[in-house]
Coordinates of C-alpha atoms in Angstrom, one line a residue:
M215 CA 0.0 0.0 0.0
N216 CA 1.5 3.3 -1.1
K217 CA 0.8 6.8 0.2
T218 CA -0.6 9.3 -2.3
V219 CA -0.2 13.1 -2.5
N220 CA -2.6 15.7 -4.0
I221 CA -0.8 18.4 -5.9
N222 CA -1.9 21.5 -7.9
L223 CA 0.3 21.7 -11.0
A224 CA -0.3 24.8 -13.2
G225 CA -3.9 25.0 -11.9
T226 CA -4.7 21.3 -12.5
F227 CA -5.4 18.9 -9.6
F228 CA -3.6 15.5 -9.7
H229 CA -3.3 12.4 -7.4
I230 CA 0.3 11.3 -7.4
D231 CA 2.2 8.5 -5.6
E232 CA 4.4 9.9 -2.8
D233 CA 7.7 8.4 -4.3
A234 CA 6.8 9.7 -7.7
Y235 CA 6.0 13.1 -6.2
L236 CA 9.4 13.3 -4.6
K237 CA 11.1 12.4 -7.9
L238 CA 9.1 15.1 -9.7
Q239 CA 10.0 17.6 -7.0
R240 CA 13.7 16.9 -7.4
Y241 CA 13.4 17.2 -11.1
L242 CA 11.7 20.6 -10.9
E243 CA 14.3 21.8 -8.4
A244 CA 17.1 20.8 -10.7
I245 CA 15.5 22.7 -13.6
R246 CA 15.1 25.8 -11.4
R247 CA 18.8 25.7 -10.5
S248 CA 19.7 25.5 -14.2
F249 CA 18.0 28.9 -14.8
T250 CA 19.4 30.7 -11.8
D251 CA 21.0 33.5 -13.8
S252 CA 18.5 33.8 -16.6
Q253 CA 16.1 36.6 -17.2
G254 CA 12.4 35.6 -17.2
R255 CA 13.3 32.7 -15.0
S256 CA 9.9 32.5 -13.2
E257 CA 8.0 32.7 -16.5
I258 CA 10.0 29.8 -18.0
I259 CA 9.5 27.6 -14.9
T260 CA 5.8 28.3 -15.0
D261 CA 5.8 27.4 -18.7
I262 CA 7.6 24.1 -17.9
E263 CA 5.1 23.2 -15.2
A264 CA 2.2 24.0 -17.5
R265 CA 3.7 21.6 -20.1
I266 CA 4.2 18.9 -17.5
S267 CA 0.6 19.3 -16.4
E268 CA -0.5 18.9 -20.0
L269 CA 1.5 15.7 -20.4
F270 CA 0.0 14.3 -17.2
S271 CA -3.5 15.2 -18.4
E272 CA -2.9 13.2 -21.6
R273 CA -2.0 10.1 -19.5
V274 CA -4.7 10.3 -16.9
Q275 CA -7.7 8.2 -18.1
N276 CA -10.1 9.3 -15.2
E277 CA -10.0 11.7 -12.2
R278 CA -9.3 8.8 -9.8
Q279 CA -6.2 7.6 -11.5
V280 CA -2.9 8.0 -9.5
I281 CA 0.2 9.2 -11.3
G282 CA 3.1 6.8 -10.6
H283 CA 6.8 6.4 -11.4
K284 CA 5.9 5.3 -15.0
E285 CA 4.1 8.5 -15.9
V286 CA 6.8 10.7 -14.2
D287 CA 9.6 8.9 -16.1
E288 CA 7.7 9.3 -19.4
V289 CA 7.3 13.0 -18.8
I290 CA 11.0 13.4 -17.9
T291 CA 11.9 11.6 -21.1
I292 CA 9.8 13.9 -23.1
M293 CA 10.8 17.1 -21.3
G294 CA 14.5 16.3 -21.1
Q295 CA 17.1 16.5 -18.3
P296 CA 17.9 19.8 -16.6
E297 CA 21.2 20.2 -18.6
D298 CA 19.1 20.3 -21.8
Y299 CA 17.6 23.6 -20.6
L300 CA 20.9 25.5 -20.3
V301 CA 20.6 28.9 -22.1
D302 CA 22.5 29.8 -25.2
D303 CA 25.5 32.2 -24.5
E304 CA 24.4 34.7 -27.1
I305 CA 20.9 35.2 -25.9
F306 CA 21.7 38.1 -23.6
E307 CA 24.9 40.0 -24.1
D308 CA 24.9 41.4 -20.5
E309 CA 24.9 37.9 -19.0
P310 CA 28.2 36.4 -17.7
K311 CA 29.9 34.3 -20.3
R312 CA 29.3 30.6 -19.6
T313 CA 29.8 27.5 -21.5
Y314 CA 26.6 25.4 -22.0
S315 CA 25.6 22.5 -24.1
Q316 CA 22.5 23.2 -26.3
K317 CA 20.4 20.2 -26.9
S318 CA 17.1 20.4 -28.8
S319 CA 15.1 18.5 -31.3
S320 CA 13.9 20.0 -34.5
P321 CA 10.3 19.1 -34.9
S322 CA 8.8 18.7 -38.4
K323 CA 7.1 21.6 -40.0
K324 CA 3.4 21.8 -39.4
L325 CA 0.6 23.7 -41.1
Y326 CA -0.9 26.6 -39.2
R327 CA -2.7 29.8 -40.2
D328 CA -0.3 32.8 -39.8
T329 CA -2.7 35.6 -38.6
D330 CA 0.3 37.9 -37.8
N331 CA 0.9 38.3 -41.6
S332 CA -2.6 37.9 -43.0
Y333 CA -5.0 39.8 -45.1
V334 CA -8.0 37.6 -44.5
G335 CA -7.5 34.5 -42.4
G336 CA -3.8 33.8 -42.6
V337 CA -4.2 30.7 -44.8
S338 CA -1.8 32.0 -47.6
S339 CA 0.9 32.9 -45.1
G340 CA 0.6 29.6 -43.4
L341 CA 0.8 27.7 -46.7
G342 CA 3.8 29.8 -47.6
H343 CA 5.7 28.8 -44.5
Y344 CA 4.7 25.1 -44.9
F345 CA 5.9 24.9 -48.5
G346 CA 8.8 27.3 -48.1
I347 CA 7.7 29.8 -50.7
D348 CA 6.6 33.5 -50.5
A349 CA 3.0 34.0 -49.5
L350 CA 2.6 36.3 -52.5
W351 CA 2.7 33.3 -54.9
I352 CA 0.0 31.5 -52.8
R353 CA -2.2 34.5 -53.0
L354 CA -1.8 34.6 -56.8
I355 CA -2.8 30.9 -57.0
W356 CA -6.0 31.8 -55.0
V357 CA -6.8 34.5 -57.5
L358 CA -6.5 32.0 -60.4
L359 CA -8.6 29.5 -58.6
I360 CA -11.3 32.0 -57.7
F361 CA -11.6 33.7 -61.2
G362 CA -10.5 30.6 -63.2
A363 CA -11.9 27.3 -62.0
G364 CA -14.2 28.9 -59.4
T365 CA -13.2 26.5 -56.6
G366 CA -11.0 28.9 -54.7
V367 CA -13.6 30.4 -52.4
L368 CA -14.9 27.2 -51.0
L369 CA -11.4 25.7 -50.7
Y370 CA -10.2 28.8 -48.8
I371 CA -13.1 28.7 -46.5
L372 CA -12.6 25.0 -45.7
L373 CA -8.9 25.6 -45.0
W374 CA -9.8 28.6 -42.8
I375 CA -12.1 26.3 -40.8
F376 CA -10.0 23.2 -40.5
V377 CA -6.4 24.6 -40.3
P378 CA -5.7 25.8 -36.7
E379 CA -4.3 29.2 -36.0
A380 CA -0.7 29.6 -34.7
T381 CA -1.3 31.3 -31.4
T382 CA 1.4 30.1 -29.1
T383 CA 5.2 30.6 -29.5
T384 CA 5.6 26.9 -30.0
E385 CA 3.1 26.8 -32.8
K386 CA 4.6 29.8 -34.5
L387 CA 8.1 28.2 -34.4
M388 CA 6.7 24.8 -35.6
M389 CA 4.9 26.7 -38.4
K390 CA 8.2 28.0 -39.7
G391 CA 10.1 24.8 -39.1
Q392 CA 12.3 26.3 -36.4
P393 CA 13.5 24.2 -33.4
V394 CA 11.2 24.7 -30.4
N395 CA 13.6 25.4 -27.6
I396 CA 14.2 27.8 -24.7
S397 CA 16.8 29.6 -26.8
N398 CA 14.3 30.5 -29.5
I399 CA 11.6 31.5 -27.0
E400 CA 14.1 33.8 -25.2
K401 CA 15.1 35.3 -28.5
K402 CA 11.5 36.3 -29.1
I403 CA 11.3 37.7 -25.6
K404 CA 14.5 39.7 -26.1
G405 CA 13.1 40.9 -29.4
G406 CA 10.2 42.3 -27.6
F407 CA 12.5 44.1 -25.2
D408 CA 14.5 45.5 -28.1
S409 CA 11.4 46.8 -29.8
V410 CA 10.3 48.5 -26.6
T411 CA 13.8 50.0 -26.0
S412 CA 13.9 51.4 -29.6
A413 CA 10.5 52.9 -29.2
V414 CA 11.5 54.5 -25.9
Q415 CA 14.6 56.1 -27.4
N416 CA 12.5 58.0 -29.8
V417 CA 10.3 59.5 -27.1
D418 CA 10.9 62.7 -25.1
L419 CA 11.4 61.4 -21.6
K420 CA 10.8 64.7 -19.9
K421 CA 7.5 65.2 -21.6
H422 CA 6.3 61.6 -21.6
G423 CA 7.8 60.2 -18.5
D424 CA 4.5 58.9 -17.1
K425 CA 3.5 57.3 -20.4
I426 CA 6.9 55.6 -20.7
K427 CA 6.5 54.1 -17.2
E428 CA 3.0 53.0 -18.1
G429 CA 4.2 51.6 -21.4
F430 CA 6.9 49.5 -19.7
E431 CA 4.4 48.1 -17.3
N432 CA 2.1 47.1 -20.2
V433 CA 4.9 45.6 -22.1
S434 CA 6.1 43.7 -19.1
D435 CA 2.6 42.3 -18.6
S436 CA 2.3 41.4 -22.3
I437 CA 5.7 39.6 -22.3
S438 CA 4.8 37.7 -19.1
E439 CA 1.5 36.7 -20.7
G440 CA 3.3 35.6 -23.9
V441 CA 5.8 33.5 -22.1
K442 CA 2.9 31.8 -20.2
K443 CA 1.2 31.0 -23.4
A444 CA 4.4 29.6 -25.0
D445 CA 4.4 25.9 -25.3
L446 CA 7.7 24.4 -24.3
P447 CA 9.5 22.0 -26.5
R448 CA 9.9 18.3 -25.9
Q449 CA 13.6 18.4 -25.0
G450 CA 13.9 14.9 -23.8
E451 CA 14.6 13.1 -27.0
R452 CA 18.3 12.6 -27.6
I453 CA 19.8 13.4 -30.9
K454 CA 20.2 10.2 -32.8
S455 CA 23.5 9.2 -34.3
S456 CA 24.0 10.8 -37.7
S457 CA 25.5 7.7 -39.2
A458 CA 22.8 5.5 -40.9
T459 CA 23.2 2.2 -42.4
F460 CA 22.8 1.5 -46.1
F461 CA 19.4 -0.2 -45.6
E462 CA 18.2 2.6 -43.4
T463 CA 19.0 5.1 -46.1
I464 CA 17.2 3.0 -48.7
G465 CA 14.2 2.9 -46.3
D466 CA 14.3 6.7 -45.9
I467 CA 14.2 7.1 -49.7
I468 CA 11.3 4.7 -50.1
M469 CA 9.4 6.5 -47.3
F470 CA 10.1 9.8 -49.0
F471 CA 8.5 8.7 -52.2
L472 CA 5.6 7.1 -50.4
K473 CA 4.9 10.3 -48.6
M474 CA 5.1 12.3 -51.8
F475 CA 2.6 9.9 -53.4
A476 CA 0.3 10.2 -50.4
K477 CA 0.5 14.0 -50.7
F478 CA -0.3 13.9 -54.4
F479 CA -3.2 11.5 -53.8
G480 CA -4.5 13.8 -51.1
I481 CA -4.5 16.8 -53.5
I482 CA -6.4 14.7 -56.1
L483 CA -9.0 13.8 -53.4
M484 CA -9.4 17.5 -52.4
I485 CA -9.9 18.6 -56.0
V486 CA -12.4 15.9 -56.8
G487 CA -14.3 16.5 -53.6
S488 CA -14.4 20.3 -53.9
V489 CA -15.4 20.4 -57.5
T490 CA -18.2 17.9 -56.8
I491 CA -19.5 20.0 -53.9
I492 CA -19.4 23.2 -55.9
S493 CA -21.2 21.6 -58.8
L494 CA -23.9 20.2 -56.6
I495 CA -24.4 23.6 -54.8
V496 CA -24.7 25.4 -58.2
S497 CA -27.0 22.8 -59.5
L498 CA -29.2 22.8 -56.4
F499 CA -29.7 26.6 -56.5
S500 CA -30.3 26.5 -60.2
L501 CA -33.0 23.8 -59.7
N502 CA -31.4 21.3 -62.2
I503 CA -29.6 19.0 -59.8
L504 CA -31.8 16.0 -60.9
E505 CA -30.6 16.5 -64.4
T506 CA -27.0 17.1 -63.5
V507 CA -26.5 13.9 -61.5
H508 CA -26.3 10.9 -63.8
I509 CA -26.3 7.3 -62.4
P510 CA -26.5 4.6 -65.0
G511 CA -30.1 3.2 -65.2
T512 CA -31.5 5.9 -62.9
N513 CA -33.4 9.1 -63.6
F514 CA -34.1 11.0 -60.4
F515 CA -36.5 13.3 -62.1
D516 CA -38.6 10.4 -63.3
I517 CA -38.5 8.8 -59.9
A518 CA -39.7 12.0 -58.3
D519 CA -42.4 12.3 -60.9
A520 CA -43.6 8.7 -60.7
T521 CA -43.7 8.6 -56.9
N522 CA -45.4 12.1 -56.5
V523 CA -42.4 13.4 -54.5
P524 CA -41.8 17.2 -54.8
V525 CA -38.8 18.0 -56.9
W526 CA -37.2 20.1 -54.1
V527 CA -37.4 17.1 -51.7
M528 CA -35.8 14.8 -54.3
S529 CA -33.1 17.4 -55.0
L530 CA -32.2 17.6 -51.3
L531 CA -32.0 13.9 -51.0
V532 CA -29.7 13.7 -54.0
F533 CA -27.6 16.6 -52.7
F534 CA -27.1 15.0 -49.3
F535 CA -26.4 11.6 -50.8
I536 CA -23.7 12.7 -53.2
G537 CA -22.6 15.9 -51.4
I538 CA -21.7 14.2 -48.1
I539 CA -19.7 11.6 -49.8
A540 CA -17.8 14.3 -51.7
F541 CA -17.3 16.2 -48.4
F542 CA -15.6 13.3 -46.7
I543 CA -13.5 12.7 -49.8
F544 CA -12.3 16.3 -49.6
Y545 CA -11.8 15.9 -45.8
L546 CA -9.8 12.7 -46.3
G547 CA -7.5 14.5 -48.8
L548 CA -7.1 17.4 -46.5
K549 CA -6.2 15.1 -43.6
I550 CA -3.6 13.4 -45.7
L551 CA -2.0 16.7 -46.5
I552 CA -2.3 18.2 -43.0
N553 CA -1.1 16.0 -40.1
N554 CA -2.4 18.3 -37.3
L555 CA -5.8 18.9 -39.0
K556 CA -8.5 19.8 -36.5
S557 CA -11.4 17.3 -36.3
I558 CA -14.8 18.4 -37.4
G559 CA -16.2 17.1 -34.1
S560 CA -18.3 14.1 -33.3
I561 CA -21.6 16.1 -33.5
A562 CA -20.9 17.3 -37.0
K563 CA -19.6 13.9 -38.1
Y564 CA -22.6 11.9 -36.8
T565 CA -25.0 14.5 -38.1
L566 CA -23.6 14.2 -41.6
L567 CA -23.6 10.4 -41.4
G568 CA -27.2 10.5 -40.2
L569 CA -28.3 12.8 -43.1
W570 CA -26.5 10.6 -45.6
F571 CA -28.1 7.4 -44.2
V572 CA -31.6 9.0 -44.3
S573 CA -31.1 10.2 -47.9
F574 CA -29.7 6.8 -49.0
V575 CA -32.6 4.8 -47.5
S576 CA -35.1 7.3 -48.9
L577 CA -33.7 7.0 -52.4
I578 CA -33.7 3.2 -52.2
I579 CA -37.4 3.2 -51.1
L580 CA -38.4 5.7 -53.8
S581 CA -36.5 3.7 -56.5
A582 CA -38.2 0.5 -55.4
K583 CA -41.6 2.3 -55.5
F584 CA -40.7 3.7 -58.9
G585 CA -39.9 0.3 -60.2
L586 CA -43.2 -1.2 -59.0
S587 CA -45.1 1.7 -60.6
F588 CA -43.9 0.3 -64.0
K589 CA -45.0 -3.2 -63.3
E590 CA -47.9 -3.5 -65.8
E591 CA -48.5 -2.2 -69.4
G592 CA -51.8 -1.0 -70.7
S593 CA -53.1 0.6 -73.8
F594 CA -56.0 2.5 -75.2
I595 CA -56.8 1.7 -78.9
K596 CA -59.0 3.7 -81.2
T597 CA -59.7 2.8 -84.9
E598 CA -61.3 5.1 -87.4
T599 CA -62.0 4.8 -91.1
L600 CA -60.8 7.3 -93.7
A601 CA -63.8 7.3 -96.0
S602 CA -62.3 9.6 -98.6
V603 CA -59.3 7.3 -99.2
K604 CA -60.2 4.4 -101.4
A605 CA -58.6 2.1 -103.9
N606 CA -56.9 3.9 -106.8
D607 CA -56.9 7.2 -104.8
T608 CA -53.6 9.0 -104.0
L609 CA -52.9 9.8 -100.3
T610 CA -50.2 12.3 -99.3
L611 CA -48.8 11.6 -95.8
R612 CA -47.0 14.3 -93.7
M613 CA -46.0 14.8 -90.1
N614 CA -47.4 17.9 -88.5
N615 CA -45.1 20.0 -86.4
N616 CA -45.8 22.6 -83.7
D617 CA -43.4 25.4 -83.2
L618 CA -44.4 25.7 -79.6
F619 CA -43.2 22.2 -78.9
T620 CA -40.8 20.6 -81.4
N621 CA -39.0 23.6 -82.9
H622 CA -39.0 22.4 -86.6
S623 CA -37.3 19.1 -85.6
Y624 CA -38.6 15.8 -87.0
Y625 CA -37.3 12.8 -85.1
R626 CA -38.7 10.2 -82.8
N627 CA -37.7 10.6 -79.1
Y628 CA -39.5 9.1 -76.1
G629 CA -38.2 11.7 -73.6
F630 CA -40.4 14.4 -72.2
D631 CA -40.1 18.2 -72.2
T632 CA -42.3 21.0 -70.9
A633 CA -43.9 23.7 -73.1
Y634 CA -46.9 26.0 -73.3
D635 CA -49.7 25.1 -75.7
E636 CA -51.9 27.5 -77.7
N637 CA -53.9 28.3 -74.6
D638 CA -50.7 29.2 -72.7
K639 CA -51.2 26.1 -70.5
K640 CA -48.0 24.4 -69.5
V641 CA -47.9 20.7 -70.6
L642 CA -45.6 17.8 -71.1
F643 CA -44.9 16.7 -74.6
S644 CA -43.0 13.8 -76.2
R645 CA -42.0 12.9 -79.8
G646 CA -42.5 9.2 -79.0
V647 CA -44.7 8.5 -82.1
R648 CA -44.2 5.4 -84.2
L649 CA -45.7 5.2 -87.7
I650 CA -46.5 1.9 -89.5
I651 CA -47.9 1.5 -93.0
K652 CA -49.7 -1.7 -93.9
S653 CA -51.9 -2.9 -96.8
T654 CA -55.5 -4.1 -96.6
K655 CA -57.9 -5.8 -98.9
D656 CA -60.7 -3.5 -97.7
S657 CA -61.8 -0.9 -100.2
I658 CA -61.5 2.0 -97.6
A659 CA -58.4 3.1 -95.7
K660 CA -58.4 3.2 -91.9
I661 CA -56.2 4.5 -89.1
R662 CA -55.5 2.7 -85.8
L663 CA -54.2 4.7 -82.8
E664 CA -52.7 2.8 -80.0
Q665 CA -51.8 4.9 -76.9
S666 CA -49.8 2.9 -74.4
A667 CA -48.3 3.5 -70.9
R668 CA -47.2 1.6 -67.8
G669 CA -48.6 1.6 -64.3
A670 CA -48.7 -0.2 -61.0
D671 CA -51.5 -2.4 -62.4
F672 CA -53.3 -2.9 -65.7
L673 CA -56.2 -0.5 -65.0
D674 CA -53.8 2.2 -63.8
A675 CA -51.7 1.8 -67.0
K676 CA -54.8 1.8 -69.2
N677 CA -56.3 5.0 -67.6
R678 CA -52.9 6.7 -68.0
A679 CA -52.7 5.7 -71.6
E680 CA -56.3 7.0 -72.3
R681 CA -55.3 10.5 -70.9
I682 CA -52.7 10.9 -73.7
S683 CA -53.7 13.7 -76.2
Y684 CA -52.8 13.0 -79.8
K685 CA -54.4 14.5 -83.0
Y686 CA -54.4 14.0 -86.7
N687 CA -56.2 15.7 -89.6
L688 CA -57.4 14.5 -93.1
A689 CA -58.3 17.1 -95.7
N690 CA -58.2 16.8 -99.5
N691 CA -56.6 13.3 -99.3
E692 CA -53.7 14.8 -97.3
L693 CA -53.2 13.1 -93.9
S694 CA -51.3 15.2 -91.3
L695 CA -50.2 13.3 -88.3
D696 CA -48.9 15.1 -85.2
S697 CA -45.2 14.4 -84.6
Y698 CA -45.8 14.6 -80.9
F699 CA -48.3 14.0 -78.1
T700 CA -49.0 15.8 -74.9
I701 CA -50.0 14.8 -71.3
G702 CA -50.9 16.9 -68.3
L703 CA -48.2 18.6 -66.3
N704 CA -49.2 16.7 -63.2
E705 CA -49.2 13.4 -65.1
A706 CA -46.5 10.9 -64.1
R707 CA -44.2 10.0 -67.0
K708 CA -44.4 6.2 -67.2
G709 CA -43.5 5.0 -70.7
Q710 CA -46.2 6.8 -72.6
E711 CA -46.0 6.4 -76.4
V712 CA -48.3 6.4 -79.4
T713 CA -48.3 4.0 -82.4
V714 CA -50.1 5.1 -85.5
T715 CA -50.9 2.2 -88.0
L716 CA -52.2 3.3 -91.3
Y717 CA -54.0 0.6 -93.4
L718 CA -54.2 1.5 -97.1
P719 CA -56.3 -0.5 -99.6
E720 CA -54.6 -2.4 -102.4
G721 CA -54.4 -0.3 -105.5
S722 CA -54.2 3.1 -103.7
I723 CA -51.1 5.3 -104.1
L724 CA -49.1 6.7 -101.2
Y725 CA -46.8 9.7 -101.3
A726 CA -44.9 10.0 -98.0
D727 CA -43.2 13.3 -97.2
S728 CA -39.5 13.3 -96.2
N729 CA -40.4 14.4 -92.7
T730 CA -41.9 10.9 -92.0
Y731 CA -38.4 9.3 -92.3
N732 CA -37.6 9.0 -88.6
Y733 CA -41.1 8.1 -87.5
H734 CA -41.5 5.0 -89.7
Y735 CA -38.0 3.8 -88.9
N736 CA -39.0 0.3 -87.8
N737 CA -37.5 -3.2 -87.8
Y738 CA -39.0 -6.2 -89.6
H739 CA -41.1 -7.2 -86.5
Y740 CA -43.6 -4.4 -87.3
N741 CA -44.2 -5.7 -90.9
D742 CA -44.0 -2.1 -92.2
I743 CA -44.2 -2.0 -96.0
L744 CA -42.8 1.6 -96.0
E745 CA -39.0 1.6 -95.5
Q746 CA -36.4 4.3 -95.4
K747 CA -35.5 6.0 -98.7
M748 CA -39.0 5.4 -100.1
E749 CA -40.1 8.9 -99.2
E750 CA -40.8 11.4 -102.0
H751 CA -41.9 8.6 -104.3
Y752 CA -45.3 7.6 -105.5
L753 CA -45.8 4.1 -104.2
K754 CA -48.6 1.8 -105.3
I755 CA -50.0 -0.4 -102.6
I756 CA -49.9 -4.1 -103.4
S757 CA -50.5 -7.2 -101.3
N758 CA -48.1 -6.8 -98.3
G759 CA -45.9 -4.5 -100.2
V760 CA -45.4 -1.5 -102.5
E761 CA -44.5 -0.9 -106.1
C762 CA -42.6 2.3 -107.0
L763 CA -44.3 4.1 -109.9
D764 CA -41.6 6.8 -110.5
C765 CA -38.4 5.0 -109.6
S766 CA -35.7 4.7 -112.2
E767 CA -34.1 1.3 -113.0
D768 CA -31.0 2.0 -110.9
E769 CA -33.0 2.8 -107.7
E770 CA -32.2 0.6 -104.8
F771 CA -35.7 -0.8 -104.8
K772 CA -38.4 -1.2 -107.4
T773 CA -40.8 -3.6 -105.7
K774 CA -41.0 -4.5 -102.1
V775 CA -43.2 -7.2 -100.6
D776 CA -43.5 -8.1 -96.9
I777 CA -44.1 -11.7 -95.9
D778 CA -46.9 -12.5 -93.5
E779 CA -45.9 -15.2 -91.0
D780 CA -49.0 -17.4 -91.7
D781 CA -49.3 -17.0 -95.5
A782 CA -46.9 -17.3 -98.4
G783 CA -45.2 -14.2 -99.6
L784 CA -42.4 -12.7 -101.6
R785 CA -40.0 -9.9 -100.7
I786 CA -37.8 -8.3 -103.4
D787 CA -35.5 -5.6 -102.1
E788 CA -31.9 -4.5 -102.0
D789 CA -31.0 -7.5 -100.0
G790 CA -32.2 -9.9 -102.7
I791 CA -35.2 -12.2 -103.3
Q792 CA -36.9 -14.1 -100.5
A793 CA -39.9 -16.3 -100.7
I794 CA -41.6 -18.1 -97.9
S795 CA -44.6 -20.4 -97.6
K796 CA -45.8 -22.5 -94.6
N797 CA -43.4 -25.4 -95.1
A798 CA -40.8 -24.0 -97.6
S799 CA -38.6 -21.0 -98.0
L800 CA -36.2 -19.7 -100.7
K801 CA -33.6 -17.0 -100.5
I802 CA -31.4 -15.7 -103.3
D803 CA -28.8 -13.0 -102.5
S804 CA -25.1 -12.1 -103.1
S805 CA -23.9 -15.1 -101.1
G806 CA -25.8 -17.7 -103.2
L807 CA -29.0 -19.6 -102.9
K808 CA -30.6 -21.2 -99.8
A809 CA -33.7 -23.3 -99.9
T810 CA -35.6 -25.3 -97.3
I811 CA -38.5 -27.8 -97.8
D812 CA -39.8 -29.4 -94.7
D813 CA -36.7 -30.7 -93.0
V814 CA -34.4 -30.7 -96.0
K815 CA -32.0 -27.7 -96.5
V816 CA -30.2 -26.9 -99.7
K817 CA -27.4 -24.4 -99.9
I818 CA -25.5 -23.4 -103.1
D819 CA -22.6 -20.9 -103.0
D820 CA -19.1 -20.4 -104.5
E821 CA -17.2 -21.5 -101.3
D822 CA -18.9 -24.8 -100.4
G823 CA -20.6 -25.7 -103.7
I824 CA -23.8 -27.6 -103.1
K825 CA -24.6 -28.7 -99.6
I826 CA -27.7 -30.7 -98.6
T827 CA -28.6 -31.4 -95.0
T828 CA -31.6 -32.9 -93.2
E829 CA -32.9 -32.5 -89.7
S830 CA -31.7 -36.1 -88.9
D831 CA -28.2 -35.1 -89.9
N832 CA -28.2 -32.2 -87.4
N833 CA -29.5 -34.5 -84.7

């Protein structure tokens, strides 16, 4: 059982073992004796005690812990032995000449804000000290970043927030990479005395005697306060031997390059994070963040629209989800560059993580809800006859444009945009119109409009499809089809589209305007008898095909016949000749001839000659 002692060290209360207390007392007495003839002796001793109190506080886990020999030895090792605190001979010229050994460790340079030489927050001066260049060049770089890339303002503010200010003498010395020792501290004190002495010499003593006296008292108080604030160096580390082995040198070189790579990586992270944050802020205030953020397979605007979530709520969710990630990327890069970077604090950290988690879960739920809202497809079909278009009649087909919507552009696009109609009502419009031409044996033409959409169930999808607004007009055998359709502004955009199928009687003549080109661009599954490059020609409708009446012999097509899947048919086009019946097919093209009858296949070409196979051969 050991006896403990309660001590007050630099205003902090500690429990200390009695033997450890005696050792600490002897240590402090030895230090006091080493500063017997030094000016500012009491301030220096006070500063040493404050530093020891700080080191003890770092090692005490709770208020009941007792400081023992171990903690005292650790502190003595860090602070150094009394002979390490002998003052340099040249500090004060009026001191007796003595011979001392000066031992100090040179700490690594650290980044602080230099408010003593600042215009705003001291960031540029601090960076100048850290990188060893004039602060003027740093300020020029800020100007380029602010007026060039536009990222300088936010970056400067973040550095101002997270980089600590150099307030104590120790921090100012470490900022400049100077050794933190008693000698340097006393030089600063003597510099203060010299400044005061110079100022006093320029003053009329007879006229300002009282002011001089008051000035000395104020300066004395300021110097005393400055010494109290000064953080003493850790003098206890012994200078290592300067001789290094070959492998230690190689290790130092490797570590140097690794540190350089880490710094470069930190800069990249800072640039990526800051640019992302600035872009998100600009997009958020310009109300187009949902269009700015692109994630493959995800459209946040469509999700907000389909789930009836306000756009501003979805914008905030996306901002927090992406922006918080970008902020921590920036903070990680800053932490790599700055070893003594201040923490943002647990409250701020957990608040940001909470916001990110809420936004992440909300986006997942809304995305799932959005996917379920597209579960079923429904359509609304309307068929009408075109009584004025009969066999042997000529029909002119054009796409009708609207300058309020499509701006003289003729192409199929299933996206949506907003515009104002003729009644100045804001609506959503889309160019998602498909045109299909087919032949019919009826004597009168007809038009079939299929409006389709998707929804949570069939009825929801059908009702949404029925609310699509699409128009066409027939006058003087000229059919004008709208190249767009509209839906209400409050209508959810869920795959709405319009398919126009025009059935023309055999023997009638079709003249398709060139602006129909993109709208009847269909693959063979649609059995469209009107293909690209057939526009601006008079085409006679035949069974499942067309015959060009004004084409020259060198045109790419003269006759084109589509083949119905159930009946026999013939197709003659630029790819060759193809005939199909229920049980047989024949194809002649540039590669040769291929014929199939039931399960027998015949192939004739230049490479293989004649090749006959049966289904049993394949099996």
